[in-house]
Coordinates of C-alpha atoms in Angstrom, one line a residue:
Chain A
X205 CA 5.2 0.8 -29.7
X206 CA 8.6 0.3 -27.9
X207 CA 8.7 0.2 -24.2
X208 CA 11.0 0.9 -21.9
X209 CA 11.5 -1.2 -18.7
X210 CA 12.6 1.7 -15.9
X211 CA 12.6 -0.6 -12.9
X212 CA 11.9 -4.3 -12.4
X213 CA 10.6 -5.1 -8.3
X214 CA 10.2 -8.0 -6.9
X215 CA 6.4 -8.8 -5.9
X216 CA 4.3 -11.6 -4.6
X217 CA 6.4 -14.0 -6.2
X218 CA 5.8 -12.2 -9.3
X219 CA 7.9 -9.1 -10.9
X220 CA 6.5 -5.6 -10.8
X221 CA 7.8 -3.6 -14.0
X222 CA 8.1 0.1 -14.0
X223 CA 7.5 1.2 -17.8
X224 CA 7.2 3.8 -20.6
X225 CA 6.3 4.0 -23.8
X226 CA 5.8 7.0 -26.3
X227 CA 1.8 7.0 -27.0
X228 CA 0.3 8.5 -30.1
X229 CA -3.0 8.5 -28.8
X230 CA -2.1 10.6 -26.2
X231 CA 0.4 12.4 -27.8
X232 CA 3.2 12.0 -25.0
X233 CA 5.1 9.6 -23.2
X234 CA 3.3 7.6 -21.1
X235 CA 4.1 5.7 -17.9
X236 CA 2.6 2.6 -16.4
X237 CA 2.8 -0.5 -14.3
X238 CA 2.9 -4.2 -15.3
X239 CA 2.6 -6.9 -12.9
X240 CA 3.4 -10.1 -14.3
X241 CA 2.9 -12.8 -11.7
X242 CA 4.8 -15.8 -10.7
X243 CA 3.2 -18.2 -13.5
X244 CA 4.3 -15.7 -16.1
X245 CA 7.6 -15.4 -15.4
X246 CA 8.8 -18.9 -14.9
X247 CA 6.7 -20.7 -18.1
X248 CA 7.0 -18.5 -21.4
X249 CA 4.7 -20.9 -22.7
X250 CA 1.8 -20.7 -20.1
X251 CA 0.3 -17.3 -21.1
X252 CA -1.4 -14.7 -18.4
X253 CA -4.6 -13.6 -18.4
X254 CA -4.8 -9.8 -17.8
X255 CA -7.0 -7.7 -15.6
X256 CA -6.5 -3.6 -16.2
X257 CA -6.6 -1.5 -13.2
X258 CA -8.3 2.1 -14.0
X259 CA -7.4 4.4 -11.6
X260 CA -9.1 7.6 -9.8
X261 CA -8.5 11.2 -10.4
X262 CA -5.2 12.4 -9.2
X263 CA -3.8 9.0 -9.4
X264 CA -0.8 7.2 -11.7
X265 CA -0.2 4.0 -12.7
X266 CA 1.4 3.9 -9.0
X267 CA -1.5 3.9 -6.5
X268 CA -2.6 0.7 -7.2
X269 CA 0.5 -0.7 -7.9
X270 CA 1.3 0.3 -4.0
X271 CA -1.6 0.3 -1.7
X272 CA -4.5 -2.0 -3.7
X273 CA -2.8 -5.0 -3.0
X274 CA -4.3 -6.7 -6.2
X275 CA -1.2 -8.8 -6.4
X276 CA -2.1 -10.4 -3.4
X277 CA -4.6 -12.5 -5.1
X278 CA -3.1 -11.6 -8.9
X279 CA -0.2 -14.1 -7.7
X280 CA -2.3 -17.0 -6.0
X281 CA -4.5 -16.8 -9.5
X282 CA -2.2 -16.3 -12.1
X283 CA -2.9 -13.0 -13.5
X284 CA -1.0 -9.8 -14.7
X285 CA -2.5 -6.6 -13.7
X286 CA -2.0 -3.6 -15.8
X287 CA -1.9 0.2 -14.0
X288 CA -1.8 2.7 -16.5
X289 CA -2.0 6.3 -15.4
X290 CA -5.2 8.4 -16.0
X291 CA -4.1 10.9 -18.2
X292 CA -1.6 12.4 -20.7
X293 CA 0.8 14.1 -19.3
X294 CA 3.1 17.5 -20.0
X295 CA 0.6 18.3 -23.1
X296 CA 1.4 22.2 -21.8
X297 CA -2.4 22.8 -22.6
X298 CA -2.9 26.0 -21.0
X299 CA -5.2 25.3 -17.4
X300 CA -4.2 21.7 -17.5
X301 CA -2.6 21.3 -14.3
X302 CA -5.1 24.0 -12.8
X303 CA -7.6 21.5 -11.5
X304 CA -7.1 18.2 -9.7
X305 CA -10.8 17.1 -11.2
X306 CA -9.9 18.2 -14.8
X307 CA -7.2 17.7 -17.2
X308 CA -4.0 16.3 -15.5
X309 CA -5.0 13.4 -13.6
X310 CA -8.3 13.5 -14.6
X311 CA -8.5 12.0 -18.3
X312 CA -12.4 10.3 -17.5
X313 CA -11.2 7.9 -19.9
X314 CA -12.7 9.2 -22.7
X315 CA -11.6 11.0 -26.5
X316 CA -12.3 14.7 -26.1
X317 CA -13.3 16.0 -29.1
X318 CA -13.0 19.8 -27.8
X319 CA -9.8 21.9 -28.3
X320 CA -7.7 22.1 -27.1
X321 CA -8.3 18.8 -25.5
X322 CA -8.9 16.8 -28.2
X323 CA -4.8 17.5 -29.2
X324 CA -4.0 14.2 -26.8
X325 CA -6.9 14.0 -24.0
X326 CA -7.6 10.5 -26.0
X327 CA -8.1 8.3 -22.8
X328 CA -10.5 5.9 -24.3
X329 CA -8.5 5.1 -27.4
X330 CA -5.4 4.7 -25.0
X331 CA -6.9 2.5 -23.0
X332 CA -9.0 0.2 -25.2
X333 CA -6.6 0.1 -27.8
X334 CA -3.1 1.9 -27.9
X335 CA -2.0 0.6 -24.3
X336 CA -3.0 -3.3 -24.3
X337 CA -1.8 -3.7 -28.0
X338 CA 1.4 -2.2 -26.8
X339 CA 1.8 -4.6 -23.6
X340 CA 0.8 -8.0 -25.8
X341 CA 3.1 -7.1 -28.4
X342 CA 6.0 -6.7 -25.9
X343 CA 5.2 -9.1 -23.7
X344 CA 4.1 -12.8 -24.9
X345 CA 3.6 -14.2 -21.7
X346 CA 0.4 -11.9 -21.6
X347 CA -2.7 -13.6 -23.3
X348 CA -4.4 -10.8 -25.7
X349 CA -7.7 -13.0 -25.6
X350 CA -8.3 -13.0 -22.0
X351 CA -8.6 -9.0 -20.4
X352 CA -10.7 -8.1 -17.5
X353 CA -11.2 -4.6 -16.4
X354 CA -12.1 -2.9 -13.1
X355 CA -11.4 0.6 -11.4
X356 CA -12.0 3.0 -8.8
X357 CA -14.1 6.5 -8.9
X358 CA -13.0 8.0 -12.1
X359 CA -12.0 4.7 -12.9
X360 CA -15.0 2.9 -12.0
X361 CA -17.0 5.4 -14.6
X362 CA -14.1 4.2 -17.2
X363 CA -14.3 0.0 -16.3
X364 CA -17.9 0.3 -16.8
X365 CA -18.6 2.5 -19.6
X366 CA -15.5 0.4 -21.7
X367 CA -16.8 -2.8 -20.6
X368 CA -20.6 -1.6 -21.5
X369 CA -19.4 -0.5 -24.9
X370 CA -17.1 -3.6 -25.5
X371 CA -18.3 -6.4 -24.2
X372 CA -16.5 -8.9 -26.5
X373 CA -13.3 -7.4 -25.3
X374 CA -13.6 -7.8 -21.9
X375 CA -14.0 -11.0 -19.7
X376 CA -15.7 -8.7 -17.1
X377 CA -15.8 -5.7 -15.1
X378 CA -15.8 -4.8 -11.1
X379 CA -15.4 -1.4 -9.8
X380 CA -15.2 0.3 -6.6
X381 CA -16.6 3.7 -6.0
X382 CA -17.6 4.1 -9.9
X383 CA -18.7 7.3 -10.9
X384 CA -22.0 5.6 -12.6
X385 CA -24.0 8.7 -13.7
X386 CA -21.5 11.0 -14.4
X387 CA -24.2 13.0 -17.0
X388 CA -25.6 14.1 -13.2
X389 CA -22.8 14.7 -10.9
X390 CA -20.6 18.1 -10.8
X391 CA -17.5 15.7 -11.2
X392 CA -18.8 14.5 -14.7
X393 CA -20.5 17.4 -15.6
X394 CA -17.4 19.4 -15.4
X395 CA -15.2 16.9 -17.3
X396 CA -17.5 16.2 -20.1
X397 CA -18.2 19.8 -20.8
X398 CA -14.7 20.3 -20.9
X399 CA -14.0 17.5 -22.9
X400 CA -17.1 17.1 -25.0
X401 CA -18.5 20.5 -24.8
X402 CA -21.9 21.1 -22.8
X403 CA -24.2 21.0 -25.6
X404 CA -22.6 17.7 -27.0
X405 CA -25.0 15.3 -24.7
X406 CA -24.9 12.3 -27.1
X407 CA -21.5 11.8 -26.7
X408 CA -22.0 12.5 -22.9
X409 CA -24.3 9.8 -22.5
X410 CA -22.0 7.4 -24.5
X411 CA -19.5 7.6 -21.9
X412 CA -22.3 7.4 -19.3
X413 CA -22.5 4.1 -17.6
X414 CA -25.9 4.4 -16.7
X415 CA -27.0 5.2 -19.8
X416 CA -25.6 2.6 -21.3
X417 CA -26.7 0.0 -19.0
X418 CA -30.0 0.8 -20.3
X419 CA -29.2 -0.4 -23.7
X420 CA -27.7 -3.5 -22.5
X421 CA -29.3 -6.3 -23.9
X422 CA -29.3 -8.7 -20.6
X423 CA -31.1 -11.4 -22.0
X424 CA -28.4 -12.1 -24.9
X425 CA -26.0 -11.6 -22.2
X426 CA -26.5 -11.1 -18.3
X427 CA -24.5 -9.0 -16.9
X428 CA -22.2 -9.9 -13.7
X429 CA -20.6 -6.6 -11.9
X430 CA -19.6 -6.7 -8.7
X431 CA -19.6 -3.0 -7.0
X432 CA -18.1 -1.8 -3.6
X433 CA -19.3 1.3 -2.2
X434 CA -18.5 2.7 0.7
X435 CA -21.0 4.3 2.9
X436 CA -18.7 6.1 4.9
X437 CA -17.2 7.7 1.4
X438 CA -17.6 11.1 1.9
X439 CA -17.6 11.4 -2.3
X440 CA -20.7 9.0 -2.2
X441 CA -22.4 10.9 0.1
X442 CA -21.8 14.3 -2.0
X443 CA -23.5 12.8 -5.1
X444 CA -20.6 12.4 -7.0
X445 CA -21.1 8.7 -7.6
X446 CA -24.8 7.8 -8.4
X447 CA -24.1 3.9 -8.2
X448 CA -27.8 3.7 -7.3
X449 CA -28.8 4.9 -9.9
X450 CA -27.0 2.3 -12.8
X451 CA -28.3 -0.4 -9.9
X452 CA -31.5 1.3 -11.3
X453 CA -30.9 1.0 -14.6
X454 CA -29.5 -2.6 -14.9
X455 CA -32.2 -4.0 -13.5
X456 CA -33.2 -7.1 -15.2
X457 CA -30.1 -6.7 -17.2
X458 CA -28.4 -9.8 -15.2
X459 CA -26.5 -9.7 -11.7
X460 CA -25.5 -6.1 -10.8
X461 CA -24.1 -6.7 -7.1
X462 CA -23.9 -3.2 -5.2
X463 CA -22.2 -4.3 -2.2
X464 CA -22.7 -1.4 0.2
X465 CA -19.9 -1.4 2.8
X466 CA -20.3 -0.6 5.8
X467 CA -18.3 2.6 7.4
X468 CA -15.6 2.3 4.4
X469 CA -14.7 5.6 3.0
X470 CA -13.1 6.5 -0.7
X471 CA -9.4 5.1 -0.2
X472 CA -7.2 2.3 -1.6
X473 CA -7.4 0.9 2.2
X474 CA -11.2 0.4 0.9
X475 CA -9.7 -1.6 -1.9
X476 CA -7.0 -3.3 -0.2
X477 CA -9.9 -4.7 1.8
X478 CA -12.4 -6.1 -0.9
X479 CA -8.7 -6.7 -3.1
X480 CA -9.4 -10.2 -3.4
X481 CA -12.7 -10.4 -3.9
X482 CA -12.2 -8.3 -7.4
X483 CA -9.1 -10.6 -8.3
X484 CA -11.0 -13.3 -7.7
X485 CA -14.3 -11.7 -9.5
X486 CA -12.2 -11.3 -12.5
X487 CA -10.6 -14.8 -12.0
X488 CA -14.0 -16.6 -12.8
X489 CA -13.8 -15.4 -16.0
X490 CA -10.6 -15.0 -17.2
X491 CA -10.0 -18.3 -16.0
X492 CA -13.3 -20.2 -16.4
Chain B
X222 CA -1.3 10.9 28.0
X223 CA -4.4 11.7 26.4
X224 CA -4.8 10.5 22.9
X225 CA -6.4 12.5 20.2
X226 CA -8.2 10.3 17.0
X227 CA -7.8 12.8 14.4
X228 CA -9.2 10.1 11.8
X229 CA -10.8 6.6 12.2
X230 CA -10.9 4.2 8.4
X231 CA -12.3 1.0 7.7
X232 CA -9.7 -1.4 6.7
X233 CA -10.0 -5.3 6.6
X234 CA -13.3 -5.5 8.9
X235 CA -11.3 -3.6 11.8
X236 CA -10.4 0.0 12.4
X237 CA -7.4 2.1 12.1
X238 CA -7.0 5.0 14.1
X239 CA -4.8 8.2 13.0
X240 CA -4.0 9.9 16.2
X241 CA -1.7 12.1 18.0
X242 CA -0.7 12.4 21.6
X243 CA 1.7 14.9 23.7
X244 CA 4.6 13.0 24.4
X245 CA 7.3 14.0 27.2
X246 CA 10.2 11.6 26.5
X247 CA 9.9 13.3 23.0
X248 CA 9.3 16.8 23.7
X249 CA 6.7 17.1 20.8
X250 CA 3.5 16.2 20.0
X251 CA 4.0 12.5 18.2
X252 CA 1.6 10.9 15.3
X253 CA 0.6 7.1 15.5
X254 CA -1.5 5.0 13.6
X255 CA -3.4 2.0 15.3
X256 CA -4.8 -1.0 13.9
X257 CA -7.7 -2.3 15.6
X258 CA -9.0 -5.3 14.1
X259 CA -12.4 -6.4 14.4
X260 CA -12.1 -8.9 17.2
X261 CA -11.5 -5.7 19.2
X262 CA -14.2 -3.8 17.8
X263 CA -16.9 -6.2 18.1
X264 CA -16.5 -6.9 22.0
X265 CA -14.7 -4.9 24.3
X266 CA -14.5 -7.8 26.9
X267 CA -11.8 -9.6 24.7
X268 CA -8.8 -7.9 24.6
X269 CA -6.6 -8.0 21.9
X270 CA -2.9 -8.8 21.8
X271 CA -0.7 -5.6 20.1
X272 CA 2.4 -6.1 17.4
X273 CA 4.6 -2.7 17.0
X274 CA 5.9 -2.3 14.0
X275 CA 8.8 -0.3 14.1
X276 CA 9.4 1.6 10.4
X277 CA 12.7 2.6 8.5
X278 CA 14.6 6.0 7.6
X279 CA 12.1 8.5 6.2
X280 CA 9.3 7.1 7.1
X281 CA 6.3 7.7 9.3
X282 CA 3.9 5.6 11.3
X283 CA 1.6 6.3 7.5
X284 CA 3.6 4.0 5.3
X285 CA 3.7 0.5 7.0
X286 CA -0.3 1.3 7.6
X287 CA -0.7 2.2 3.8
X288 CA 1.5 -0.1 2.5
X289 CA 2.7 -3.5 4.2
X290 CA -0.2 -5.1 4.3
X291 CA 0.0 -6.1 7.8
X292 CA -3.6 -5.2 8.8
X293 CA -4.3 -8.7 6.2
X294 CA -3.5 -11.7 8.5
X295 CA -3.8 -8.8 11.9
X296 CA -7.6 -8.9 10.7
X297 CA -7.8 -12.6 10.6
X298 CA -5.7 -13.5 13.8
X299 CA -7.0 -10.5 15.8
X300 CA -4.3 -8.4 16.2
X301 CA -4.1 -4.9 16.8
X302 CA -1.0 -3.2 15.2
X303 CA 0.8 -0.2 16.3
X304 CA 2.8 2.1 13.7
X305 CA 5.1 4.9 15.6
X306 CA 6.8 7.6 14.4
X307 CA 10.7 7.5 13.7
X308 CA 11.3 10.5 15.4
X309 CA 10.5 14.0 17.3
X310 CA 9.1 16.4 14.7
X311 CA 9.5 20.2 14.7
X312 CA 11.9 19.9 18.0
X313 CA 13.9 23.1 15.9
X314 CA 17.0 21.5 16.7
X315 CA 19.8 23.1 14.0
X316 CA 20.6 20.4 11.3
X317 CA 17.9 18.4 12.3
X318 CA 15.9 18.4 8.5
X319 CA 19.2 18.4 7.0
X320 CA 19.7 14.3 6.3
X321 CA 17.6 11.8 5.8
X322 CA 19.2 9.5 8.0
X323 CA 19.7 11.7 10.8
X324 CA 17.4 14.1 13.0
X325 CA 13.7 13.9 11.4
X326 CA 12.5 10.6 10.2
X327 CA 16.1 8.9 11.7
X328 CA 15.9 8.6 15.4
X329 CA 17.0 4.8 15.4
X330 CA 15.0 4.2 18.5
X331 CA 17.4 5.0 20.8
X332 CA 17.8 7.7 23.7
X333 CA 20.7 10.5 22.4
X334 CA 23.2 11.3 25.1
X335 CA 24.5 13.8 23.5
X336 CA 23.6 17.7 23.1
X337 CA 21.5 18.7 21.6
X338 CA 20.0 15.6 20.2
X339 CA 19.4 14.4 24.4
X340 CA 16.9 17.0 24.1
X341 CA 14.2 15.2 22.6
X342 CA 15.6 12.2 20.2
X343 CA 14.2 9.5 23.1
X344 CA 13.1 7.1 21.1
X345 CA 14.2 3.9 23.0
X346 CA 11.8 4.9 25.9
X347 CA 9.6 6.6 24.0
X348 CA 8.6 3.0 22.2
X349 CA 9.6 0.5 25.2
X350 CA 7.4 2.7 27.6
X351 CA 5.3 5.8 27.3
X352 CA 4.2 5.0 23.7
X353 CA 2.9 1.7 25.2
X354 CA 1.5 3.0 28.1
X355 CA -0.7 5.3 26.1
X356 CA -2.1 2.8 24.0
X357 CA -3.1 0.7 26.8
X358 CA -4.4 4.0 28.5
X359 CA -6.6 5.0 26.0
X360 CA -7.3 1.6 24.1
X361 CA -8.8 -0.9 26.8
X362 CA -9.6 -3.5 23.9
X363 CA -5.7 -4.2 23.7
X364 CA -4.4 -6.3 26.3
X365 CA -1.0 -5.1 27.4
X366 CA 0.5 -8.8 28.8
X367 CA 0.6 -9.8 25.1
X368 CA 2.9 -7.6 22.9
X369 CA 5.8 -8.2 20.3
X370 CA 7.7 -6.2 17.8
X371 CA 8.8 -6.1 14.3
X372 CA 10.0 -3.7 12.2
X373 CA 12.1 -2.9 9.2
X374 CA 15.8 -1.4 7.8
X375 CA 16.1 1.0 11.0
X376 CA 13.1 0.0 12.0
X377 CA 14.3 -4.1 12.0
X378 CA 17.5 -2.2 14.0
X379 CA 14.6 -0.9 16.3
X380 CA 12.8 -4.4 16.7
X381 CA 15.7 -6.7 17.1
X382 CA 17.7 -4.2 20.0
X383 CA 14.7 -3.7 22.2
X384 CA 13.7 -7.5 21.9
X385 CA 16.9 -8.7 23.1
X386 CA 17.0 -6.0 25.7
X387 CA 13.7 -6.5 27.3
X388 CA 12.8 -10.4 26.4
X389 CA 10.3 -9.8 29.3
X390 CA 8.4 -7.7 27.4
X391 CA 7.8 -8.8 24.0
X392 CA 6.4 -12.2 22.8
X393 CA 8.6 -12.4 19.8
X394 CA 10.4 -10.5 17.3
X395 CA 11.3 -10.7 13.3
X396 CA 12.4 -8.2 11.3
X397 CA 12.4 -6.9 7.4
X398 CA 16.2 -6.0 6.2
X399 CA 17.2 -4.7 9.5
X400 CA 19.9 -2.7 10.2
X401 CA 21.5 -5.9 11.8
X402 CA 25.1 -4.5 13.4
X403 CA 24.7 -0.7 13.6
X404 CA 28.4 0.0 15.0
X405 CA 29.9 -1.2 11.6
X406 CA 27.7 0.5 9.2
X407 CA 27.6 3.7 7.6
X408 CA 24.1 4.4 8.8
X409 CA 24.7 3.3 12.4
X410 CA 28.4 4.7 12.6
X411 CA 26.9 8.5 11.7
X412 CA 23.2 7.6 14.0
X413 CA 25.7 6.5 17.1
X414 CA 28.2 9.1 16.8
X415 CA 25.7 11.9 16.8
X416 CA 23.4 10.5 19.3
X417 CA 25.6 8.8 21.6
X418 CA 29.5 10.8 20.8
X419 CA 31.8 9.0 18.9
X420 CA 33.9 7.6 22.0
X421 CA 30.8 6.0 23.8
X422 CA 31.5 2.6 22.8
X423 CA 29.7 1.0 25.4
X424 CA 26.3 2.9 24.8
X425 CA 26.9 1.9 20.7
X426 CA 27.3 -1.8 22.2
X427 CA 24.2 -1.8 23.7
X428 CA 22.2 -0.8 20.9
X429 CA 23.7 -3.4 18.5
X430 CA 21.6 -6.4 17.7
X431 CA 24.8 -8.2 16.8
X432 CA 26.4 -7.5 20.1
X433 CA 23.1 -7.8 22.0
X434 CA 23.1 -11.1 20.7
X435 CA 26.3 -12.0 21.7
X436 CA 25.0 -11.8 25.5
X437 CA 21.9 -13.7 24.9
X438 CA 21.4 -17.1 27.3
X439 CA 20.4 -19.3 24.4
X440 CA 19.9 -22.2 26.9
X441 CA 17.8 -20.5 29.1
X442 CA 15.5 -18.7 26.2
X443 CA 16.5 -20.3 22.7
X444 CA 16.1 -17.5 19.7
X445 CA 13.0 -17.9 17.8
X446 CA 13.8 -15.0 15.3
X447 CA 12.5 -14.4 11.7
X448 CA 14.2 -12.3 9.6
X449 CA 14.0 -11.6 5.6
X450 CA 15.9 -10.0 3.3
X451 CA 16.1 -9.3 -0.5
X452 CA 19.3 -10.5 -1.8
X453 CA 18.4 -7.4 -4.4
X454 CA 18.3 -4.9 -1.7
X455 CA 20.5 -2.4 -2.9
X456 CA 21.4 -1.5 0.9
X457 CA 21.8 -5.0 1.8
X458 CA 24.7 -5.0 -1.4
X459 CA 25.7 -1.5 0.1
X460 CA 26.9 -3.1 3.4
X461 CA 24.5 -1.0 5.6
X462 CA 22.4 -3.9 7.2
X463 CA 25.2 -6.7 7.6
X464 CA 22.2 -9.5 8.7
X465 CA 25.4 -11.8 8.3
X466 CA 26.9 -10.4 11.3
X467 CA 23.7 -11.1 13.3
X468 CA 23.2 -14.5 12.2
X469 CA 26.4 -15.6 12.8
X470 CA 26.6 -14.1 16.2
X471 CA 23.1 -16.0 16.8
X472 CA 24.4 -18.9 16.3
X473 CA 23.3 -21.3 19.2
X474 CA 21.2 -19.2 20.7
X475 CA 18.2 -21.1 19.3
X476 CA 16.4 -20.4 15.7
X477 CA 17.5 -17.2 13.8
X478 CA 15.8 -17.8 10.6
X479 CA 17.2 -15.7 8.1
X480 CA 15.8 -16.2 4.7
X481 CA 17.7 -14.4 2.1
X482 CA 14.4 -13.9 -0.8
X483 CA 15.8 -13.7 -4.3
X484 CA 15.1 -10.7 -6.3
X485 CA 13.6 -9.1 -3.7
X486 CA 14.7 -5.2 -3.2
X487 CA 15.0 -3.1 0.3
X488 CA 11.0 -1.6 -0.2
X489 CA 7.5 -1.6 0.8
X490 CA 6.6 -4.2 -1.9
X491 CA 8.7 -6.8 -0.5
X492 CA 7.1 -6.4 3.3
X493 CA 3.4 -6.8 1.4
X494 CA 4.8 -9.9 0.0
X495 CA 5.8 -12.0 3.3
X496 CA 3.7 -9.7 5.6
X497 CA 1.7 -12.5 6.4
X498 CA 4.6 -14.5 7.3
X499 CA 5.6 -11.8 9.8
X500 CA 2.4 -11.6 11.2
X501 CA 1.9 -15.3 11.5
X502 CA 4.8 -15.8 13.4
X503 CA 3.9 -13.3 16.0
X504 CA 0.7 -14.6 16.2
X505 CA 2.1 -18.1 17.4
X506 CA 3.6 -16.6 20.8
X507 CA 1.1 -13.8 21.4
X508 CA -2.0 -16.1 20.8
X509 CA -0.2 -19.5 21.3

């Protein structure tokens, strides 16, 4: 559970830290990001909410870190923000690093239950569990009652299907670019037949936001998501996200706000843009 | 001077524009990214003013776009921004892809003297004038009258020299851990010798901030500079940017407002912390 502080940069008024920490989930050492922002690091006493980051295929715990300029509005509102990366890495399982949509950099945030996978592909454990018991044990200043969660593409499908399945962990959950209906896209399909097998579709569909939406009970509790989508994003236009089809699905399930943006494409200058407004999404609730 | 959009993204309401154009101070075909935000967009009869911003060693016109968060407060005033190059590319000059801070990604926006770097490395007229000229060419929706110019490390180096040489031209200048008095640092001693020889005092002189400075008719024109630093810049410690030297020659020449930010380190995350600040106060003289 020990982690190691690489680097320490000054951010926003607030201190970005650089870590690692050897996972068991995942089997490996794992790296990730920790913004702690200003109100954090001057007060010991004042806990921090804390909004998780899930980022997209390819990615580490760095994109968001550098170019989503979520502590912009982390800083003005008082919030860490936690990057982890998106997958183990260094398993040497043979074809990890073969595709840049499966394995390495592509850990769909799910537990494979396939071998050789399933030896440290454990994404969803890591991520609801290993990693954020890990950051409030080493840091107090972080406030293990209030977490938010949000993400982007592959990480979108992973903010929604963990909020969707946990609802009392999380405050709430935004997403940009979510791969929403990854059950019917060749990005999904690919990853949970690798991870899950092709014939396992009851486990598909429990890692399938849309699917999952369905069984929301929105009465007992309404949902809130905020969306961005880009209409310019060439991966929207290819299928590979679906969002309108969990729009489908969550209807009458509460407010699920699709906001479809106008010439944006698939990039973190996407979400530098609509930053704030998912800071501030969050902020509502871990704050409220 | 025809200008090729090789890529056009949505970012903060505006536009930014990958492109490339032939250049013949430069020898080379040279890369730019341009920030159009969407004042400029939305009518073509109101021109919009331009801030250069003029990037470090290493880098290319991509990282300040990706990374400083300047197109934030550009969107909201309504300025366009203009990311150059560093250098020629592909010139096949002998050494030239043998340092980091010489040759490629180093040309300290100045105009070598020297064989075989004269050749090509013109990057003092190459920002000052056909650069410029280009944008205006192509771009009618920027308003050449109303330009300034910031930059950072070598690229605050960049900003501060051609301000002080060519007040006519710029609205105002600030700067990001420039590389503040060139002719007594490590950097500037190997840049100057190699571009300029290592007996051409004068031409070292005149690319010097800190000596520029030393000419400047503070009566006439008082200073109205901002500059920041990171007292945890490692290269500030190192003795390569000497803003000291600057500020102290500066002194009477009007406001040089150099404000030393604690913790604060020599990188991208400390520009997307005051980039706002830096945009602000060029916004005062080119919309004031």
């Amino acid at each position: 559970m020990a982690v190691t502080t690489k680097a320490t940069i000054a951010s926003f008024r607030g201190k970005l830290l650089k870590c690692a920490h050897n996972a068991s989930t995942t089997n490996c050492e794992m790296a990730f990001n920790l913004y702690l922002p200003p109100q954090a690091t001057t007060n010991s006493l004042h806990k921090v909410p804390l909004l998780i980051y899930l980022a997209g295929l390819t990615c580490t715990g760095d994109n968001g870190a550098e170019k989503g300029f979520f502590q912009h509005a982390a800083s003005q509102k008082g919030i860490a923000v936690l990057y982890p990366d998106t997958s183990p890495r260094g398993l040497k399982i043979p074809g990890e690093d073969d595709s840049y949509d499966f394995g390495s950099g592509a850990g769909f945030y799910v537990d494979a239950t396939k071998d050789p996978w399933s030896k440290g592909y454990k994404m969803y454990s890591y991520i609801t569990s290993e990693l954020p018991q890990t950051v409030f044990s080493a840091f107090e200043q972080v406030d293990g009652s209030r977490v938010s969660i949000f993400g982007h593409s592959m990480g979108g499908h992973g903010a929604l299907t963990i909020f969707l399945k946990n609802p009392h962990k999380y405050k709430s959950v935004s997403a940009f670019a979510p791969i929403a209906n990854p059950s019917e896209c060749d990005w999904g399909k690919k990853a949970f037949g690798g991870y899950f097998g092709e014939e396992n579709k009851t486990k598909w569909a429990e890692h399938d936001a849309t699917e999952l939406v369905k069984a929301w009970d929105g009465e007992a509790n309404p949902l809130d998501v905020l969306i961005d989508v880009g209409i310019a994003d060439n991966f929207y236009k290819q299928g590979q996200l679906l969002p309108e089809n969990f729009e489908k699905a969550a209807r009458g399930k509460g407010r699920v706000n699709v906001r479809w943006q106008d010439g944006y494409d698939h990039s973190y200058f996407t979400m530098a843009t609509f930053a704030d407004d998912h800071v501030n999404h969050a902020a509502k609730y871990l704050l409220g």
